[in-house]
CSV table of C-alpha atoms and ligand atoms in Angstrom, one decimal:
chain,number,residue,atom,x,y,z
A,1,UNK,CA,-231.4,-25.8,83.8
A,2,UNK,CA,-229.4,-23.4,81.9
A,3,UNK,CA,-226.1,-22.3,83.1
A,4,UNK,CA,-225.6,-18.6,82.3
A,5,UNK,CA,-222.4,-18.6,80.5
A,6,UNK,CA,-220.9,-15.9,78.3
A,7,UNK,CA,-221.6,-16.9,74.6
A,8,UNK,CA,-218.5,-16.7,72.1
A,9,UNK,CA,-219.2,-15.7,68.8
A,10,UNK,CA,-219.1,-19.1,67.6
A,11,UNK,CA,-220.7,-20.6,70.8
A,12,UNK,CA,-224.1,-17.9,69.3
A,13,UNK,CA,-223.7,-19.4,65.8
A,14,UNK,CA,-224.1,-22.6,66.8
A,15,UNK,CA,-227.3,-22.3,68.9
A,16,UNK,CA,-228.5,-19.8,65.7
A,17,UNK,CA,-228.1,-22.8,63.6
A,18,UNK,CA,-229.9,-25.4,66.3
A,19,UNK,CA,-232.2,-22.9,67.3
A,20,UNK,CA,-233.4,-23.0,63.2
A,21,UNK,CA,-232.3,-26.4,62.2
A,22,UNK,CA,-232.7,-28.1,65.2
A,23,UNK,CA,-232.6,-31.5,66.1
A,24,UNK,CA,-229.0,-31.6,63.8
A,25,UNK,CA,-226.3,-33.5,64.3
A,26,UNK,CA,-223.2,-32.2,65.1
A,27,UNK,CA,-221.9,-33.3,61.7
A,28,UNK,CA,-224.1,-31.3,60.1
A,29,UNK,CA,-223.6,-28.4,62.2
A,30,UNK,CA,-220.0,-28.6,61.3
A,31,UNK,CA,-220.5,-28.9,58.0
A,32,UNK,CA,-223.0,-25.6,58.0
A,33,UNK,CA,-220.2,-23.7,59.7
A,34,UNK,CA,-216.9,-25.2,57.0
A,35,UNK,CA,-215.5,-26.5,60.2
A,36,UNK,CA,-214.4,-29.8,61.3
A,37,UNK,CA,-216.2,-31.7,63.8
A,38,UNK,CA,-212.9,-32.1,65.8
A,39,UNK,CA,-212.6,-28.4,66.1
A,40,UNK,CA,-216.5,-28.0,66.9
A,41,UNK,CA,-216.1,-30.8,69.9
A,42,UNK,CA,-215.2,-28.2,72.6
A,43,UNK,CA,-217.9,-25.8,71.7
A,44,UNK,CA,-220.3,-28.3,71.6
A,45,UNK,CA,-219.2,-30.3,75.2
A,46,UNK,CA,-219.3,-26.6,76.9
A,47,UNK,CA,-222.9,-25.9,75.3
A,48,UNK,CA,-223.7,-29.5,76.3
A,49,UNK,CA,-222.7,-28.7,79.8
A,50,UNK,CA,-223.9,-25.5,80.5
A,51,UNK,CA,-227.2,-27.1,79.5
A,52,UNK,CA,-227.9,-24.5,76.6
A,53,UNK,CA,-228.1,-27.7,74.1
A,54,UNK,CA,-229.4,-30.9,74.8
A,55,UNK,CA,-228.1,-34.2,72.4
A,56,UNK,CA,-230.0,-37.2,71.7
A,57,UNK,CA,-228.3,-40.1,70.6
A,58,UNK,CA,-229.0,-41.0,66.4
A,59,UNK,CA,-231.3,-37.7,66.8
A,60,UNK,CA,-228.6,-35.1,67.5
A,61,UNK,CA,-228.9,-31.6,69.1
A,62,UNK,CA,-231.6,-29.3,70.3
A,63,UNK,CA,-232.1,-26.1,72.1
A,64,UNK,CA,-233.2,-26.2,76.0
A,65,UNK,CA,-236.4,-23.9,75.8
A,66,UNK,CA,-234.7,-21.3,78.4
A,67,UNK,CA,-231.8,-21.2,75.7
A,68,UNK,CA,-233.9,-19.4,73.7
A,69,UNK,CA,-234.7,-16.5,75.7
A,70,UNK,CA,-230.7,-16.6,76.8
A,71,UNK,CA,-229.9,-15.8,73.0
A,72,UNK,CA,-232.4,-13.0,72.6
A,73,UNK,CA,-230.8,-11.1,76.3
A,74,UNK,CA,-227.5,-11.7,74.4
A,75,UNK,CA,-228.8,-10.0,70.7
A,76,UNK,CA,-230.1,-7.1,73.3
A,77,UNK,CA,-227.1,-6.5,75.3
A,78,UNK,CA,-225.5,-5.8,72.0
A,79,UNK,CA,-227.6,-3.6,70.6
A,80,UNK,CA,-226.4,0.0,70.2
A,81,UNK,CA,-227.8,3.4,70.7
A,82,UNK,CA,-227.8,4.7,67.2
A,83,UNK,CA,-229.8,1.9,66.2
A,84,UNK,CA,-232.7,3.2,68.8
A,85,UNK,CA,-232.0,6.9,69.3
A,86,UNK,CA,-235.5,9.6,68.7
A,87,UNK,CA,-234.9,12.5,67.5
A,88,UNK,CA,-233.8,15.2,70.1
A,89,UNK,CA,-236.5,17.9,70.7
A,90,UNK,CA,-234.5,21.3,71.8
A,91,UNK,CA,-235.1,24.7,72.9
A,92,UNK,CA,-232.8,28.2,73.2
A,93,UNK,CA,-231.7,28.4,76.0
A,94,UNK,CA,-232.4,32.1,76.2
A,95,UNK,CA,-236.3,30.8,75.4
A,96,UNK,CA,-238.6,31.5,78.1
A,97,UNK,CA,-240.7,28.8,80.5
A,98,UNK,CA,-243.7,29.4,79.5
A,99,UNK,CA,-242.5,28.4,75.6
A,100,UNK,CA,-241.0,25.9,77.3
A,101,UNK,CA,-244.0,25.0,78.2
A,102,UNK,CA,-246.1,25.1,74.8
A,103,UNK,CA,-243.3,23.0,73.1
A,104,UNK,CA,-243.3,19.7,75.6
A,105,UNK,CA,-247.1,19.9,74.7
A,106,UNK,CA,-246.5,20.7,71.1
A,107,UNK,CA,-243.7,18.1,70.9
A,108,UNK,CA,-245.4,15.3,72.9
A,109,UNK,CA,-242.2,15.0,74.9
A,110,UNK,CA,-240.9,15.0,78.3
A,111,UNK,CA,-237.8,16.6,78.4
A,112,UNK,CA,-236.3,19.3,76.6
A,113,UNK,CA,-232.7,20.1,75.9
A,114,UNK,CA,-231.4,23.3,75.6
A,115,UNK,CA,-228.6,24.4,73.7
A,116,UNK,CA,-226.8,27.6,73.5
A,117,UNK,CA,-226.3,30.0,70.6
A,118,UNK,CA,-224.0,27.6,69.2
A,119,UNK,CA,-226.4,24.9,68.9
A,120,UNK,CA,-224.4,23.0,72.0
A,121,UNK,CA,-226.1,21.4,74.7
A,122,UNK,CA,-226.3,23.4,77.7
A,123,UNK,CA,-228.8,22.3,79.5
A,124,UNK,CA,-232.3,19.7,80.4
A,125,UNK,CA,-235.4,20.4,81.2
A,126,UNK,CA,-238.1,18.1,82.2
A,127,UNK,CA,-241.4,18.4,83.3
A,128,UNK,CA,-241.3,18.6,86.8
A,129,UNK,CA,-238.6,21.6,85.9
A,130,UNK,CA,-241.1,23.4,84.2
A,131,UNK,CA,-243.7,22.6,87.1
A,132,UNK,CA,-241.9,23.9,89.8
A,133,UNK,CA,-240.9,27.2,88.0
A,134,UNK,CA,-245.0,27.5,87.0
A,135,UNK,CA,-245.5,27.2,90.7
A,136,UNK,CA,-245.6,30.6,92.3
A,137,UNK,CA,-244.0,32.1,89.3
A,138,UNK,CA,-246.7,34.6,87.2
A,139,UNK,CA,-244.4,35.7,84.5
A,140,UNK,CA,-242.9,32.5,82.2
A,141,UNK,CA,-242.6,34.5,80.1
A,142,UNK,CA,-240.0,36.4,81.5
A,143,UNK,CA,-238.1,33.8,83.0
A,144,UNK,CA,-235.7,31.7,80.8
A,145,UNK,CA,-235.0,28.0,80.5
A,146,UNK,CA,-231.5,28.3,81.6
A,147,UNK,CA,-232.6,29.9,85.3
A,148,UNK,CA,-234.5,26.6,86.0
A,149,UNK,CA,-232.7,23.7,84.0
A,150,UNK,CA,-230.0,21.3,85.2
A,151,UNK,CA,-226.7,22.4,83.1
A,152,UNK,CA,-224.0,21.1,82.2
A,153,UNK,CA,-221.3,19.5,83.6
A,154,UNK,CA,-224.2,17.7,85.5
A,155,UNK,CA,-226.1,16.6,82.1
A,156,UNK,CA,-225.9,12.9,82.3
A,157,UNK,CA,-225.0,11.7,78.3
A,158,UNK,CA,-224.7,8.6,76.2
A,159,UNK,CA,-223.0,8.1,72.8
A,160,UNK,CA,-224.3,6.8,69.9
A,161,UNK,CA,-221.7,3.7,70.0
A,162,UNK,CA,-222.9,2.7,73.2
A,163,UNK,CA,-224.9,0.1,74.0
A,164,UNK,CA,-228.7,0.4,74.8
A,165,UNK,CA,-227.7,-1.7,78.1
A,166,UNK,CA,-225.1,1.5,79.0
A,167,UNK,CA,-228.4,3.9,78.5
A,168,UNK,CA,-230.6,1.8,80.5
A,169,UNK,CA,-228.2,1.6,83.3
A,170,UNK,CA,-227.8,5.3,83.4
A,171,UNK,CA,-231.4,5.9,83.2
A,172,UNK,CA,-232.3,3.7,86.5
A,173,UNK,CA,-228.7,4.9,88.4
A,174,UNK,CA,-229.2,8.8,88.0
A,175,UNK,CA,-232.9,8.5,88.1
A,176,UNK,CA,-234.0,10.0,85.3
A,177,UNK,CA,-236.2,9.3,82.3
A,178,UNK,CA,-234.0,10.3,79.2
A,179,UNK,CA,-230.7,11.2,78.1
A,180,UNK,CA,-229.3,12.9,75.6
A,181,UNK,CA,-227.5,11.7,72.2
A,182,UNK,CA,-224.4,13.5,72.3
A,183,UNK,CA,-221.7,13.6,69.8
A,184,UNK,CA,-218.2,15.0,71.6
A,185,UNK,CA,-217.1,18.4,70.2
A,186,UNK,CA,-214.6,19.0,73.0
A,187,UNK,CA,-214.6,17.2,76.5
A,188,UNK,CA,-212.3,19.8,78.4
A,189,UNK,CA,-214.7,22.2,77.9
A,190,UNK,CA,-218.0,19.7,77.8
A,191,UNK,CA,-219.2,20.3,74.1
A,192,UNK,CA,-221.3,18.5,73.1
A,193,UNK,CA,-223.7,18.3,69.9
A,194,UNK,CA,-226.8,16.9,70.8
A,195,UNK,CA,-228.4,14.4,67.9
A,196,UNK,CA,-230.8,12.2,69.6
A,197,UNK,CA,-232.3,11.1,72.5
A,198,UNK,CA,-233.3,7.9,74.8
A,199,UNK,CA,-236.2,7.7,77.1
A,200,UNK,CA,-237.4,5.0,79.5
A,201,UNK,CA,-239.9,4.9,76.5
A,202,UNK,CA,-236.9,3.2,74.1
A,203,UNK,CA,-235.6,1.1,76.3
A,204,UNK,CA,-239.3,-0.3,77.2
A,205,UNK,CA,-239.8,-0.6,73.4
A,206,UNK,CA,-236.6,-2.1,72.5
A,207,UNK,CA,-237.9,-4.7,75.2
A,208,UNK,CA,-240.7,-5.4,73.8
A,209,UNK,CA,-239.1,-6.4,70.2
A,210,UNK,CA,-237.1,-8.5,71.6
A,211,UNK,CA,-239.1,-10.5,73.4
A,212,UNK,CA,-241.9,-10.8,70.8
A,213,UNK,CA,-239.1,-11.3,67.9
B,1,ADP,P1,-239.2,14.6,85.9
B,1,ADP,O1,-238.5,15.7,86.7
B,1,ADP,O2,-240.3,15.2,85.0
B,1,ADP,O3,-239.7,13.5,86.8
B,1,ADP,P2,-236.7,13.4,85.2
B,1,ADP,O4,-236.8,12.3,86.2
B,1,ADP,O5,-236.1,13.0,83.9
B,1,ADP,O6,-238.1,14.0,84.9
B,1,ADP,O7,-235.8,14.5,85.8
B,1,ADP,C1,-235.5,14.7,87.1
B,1,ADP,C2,-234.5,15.7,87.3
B,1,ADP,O8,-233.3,15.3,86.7
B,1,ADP,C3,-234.8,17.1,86.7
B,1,ADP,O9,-234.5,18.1,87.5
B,1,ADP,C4,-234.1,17.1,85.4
B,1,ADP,O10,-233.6,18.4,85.0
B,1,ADP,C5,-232.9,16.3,85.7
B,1,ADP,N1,-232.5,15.5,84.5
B,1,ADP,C6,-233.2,14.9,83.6
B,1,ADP,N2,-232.5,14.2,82.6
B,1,ADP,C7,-231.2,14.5,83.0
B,1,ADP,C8,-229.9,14.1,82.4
B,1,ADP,N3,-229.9,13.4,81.3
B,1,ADP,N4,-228.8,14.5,83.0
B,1,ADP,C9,-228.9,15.2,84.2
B,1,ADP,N5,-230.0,15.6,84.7
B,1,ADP,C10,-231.2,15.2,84.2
């Protein structure tokens, strides 16, 4: 059984270097890293331990099978946002429902972002936004994005420094399915340029990659 313990840097080049050279001795791992084999001893005792390597006398040390998957969850938690991030599909705010409408079609999207005249984001609009307005409303035309879309400050944002992990967490807490890229013009006043986007759909791929990797 593997103990989930946090990794340190060297701790993860270590199990990179079993995980590809494995079984090694810890000589040789040493020796791979220009390290001593004094100085790797600890590293290697609280790998040991925590069952994420296994030693064999004369044969040296191997990777638990479950250590594997334990590396990839670390790679994924440090994966960032800009790395992932689609490209943002916005709308005028001043632009009507109904061409609202036509581009989350057009767009093969599920949410829209509006932004004002100044190209900041003012507001999101997903499809069960644009529903409700269609339902008992005969001119879309008429009626613009900003009436019906959730504004700012209660847009929920992620930057593109943070982590994939952050996004996915604000996805499943505020129930949503994407959130806008945002890059910080001014947080008094909550401007904010909008330069990407992440869906439930990223996140699911991102998933995927890593597990099949
Ligand atoms: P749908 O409404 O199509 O199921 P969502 O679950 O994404 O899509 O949206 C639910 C509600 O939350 C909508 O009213 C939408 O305007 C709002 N919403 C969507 N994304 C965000 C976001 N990033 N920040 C704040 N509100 C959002």
């Amino acid at each position: 059984m593997v103990i989930p313990i946090k990794l340190t840097k060297r701790q993860e080049e270590i199990l990179e270097i079993v995980k590809a050279a494995g079984p090694i001795t810890g000589k040789d791992i040493a020796q791979k890293l220009s390290l001593t084999r004094a100085t790797l001893r600890p590293d290697l005792t609280i790998l040991t331990m925590s069952g994420n390597l296994e030693a064999r006398p004369r044969v040296g040390y191997f990777l638990n099978e479950d250590t594997e998957m334990n590396l990839k969850v670390a790679k994924f938690s440090k994966q960032i946002v800009k790395d992932y991030k689609a490209h943002p599909i916005v709308i005028q705010k001043s632009a009507s429902v109904y061409d609202g409408i036509v581009q989350i079609f057009l767009e093969d999207v599920g949410t829209l972002y509006a932004v004002d005249q100044n190209g900041h984001l003012a507001g999101v609009i997903s499809r069960k936004d644009l529903l409700r307005a269609a339902i008992g409303n005969k001119n879309l035309d008429d009626l613009p994005v900003s009436v019906i879309m959730t504004r700012m400050p209660n847009i929920v944002t992620i930057k593109q420094e943070d982590t994939l992990m952050d996004a996915a967490k604000k996805l499943i807490q505020n129930r949503i399915d994407s959130l806008p890229v945002v890059r910080e013009i001014d947080s008094d006043s909550h401007t904010y340029e909008v330069i990407g986007r992440i869906t439930k759909t990223t996140i699911t791929k991102a998933f995927l990659e890593m597990i099949e990797r």
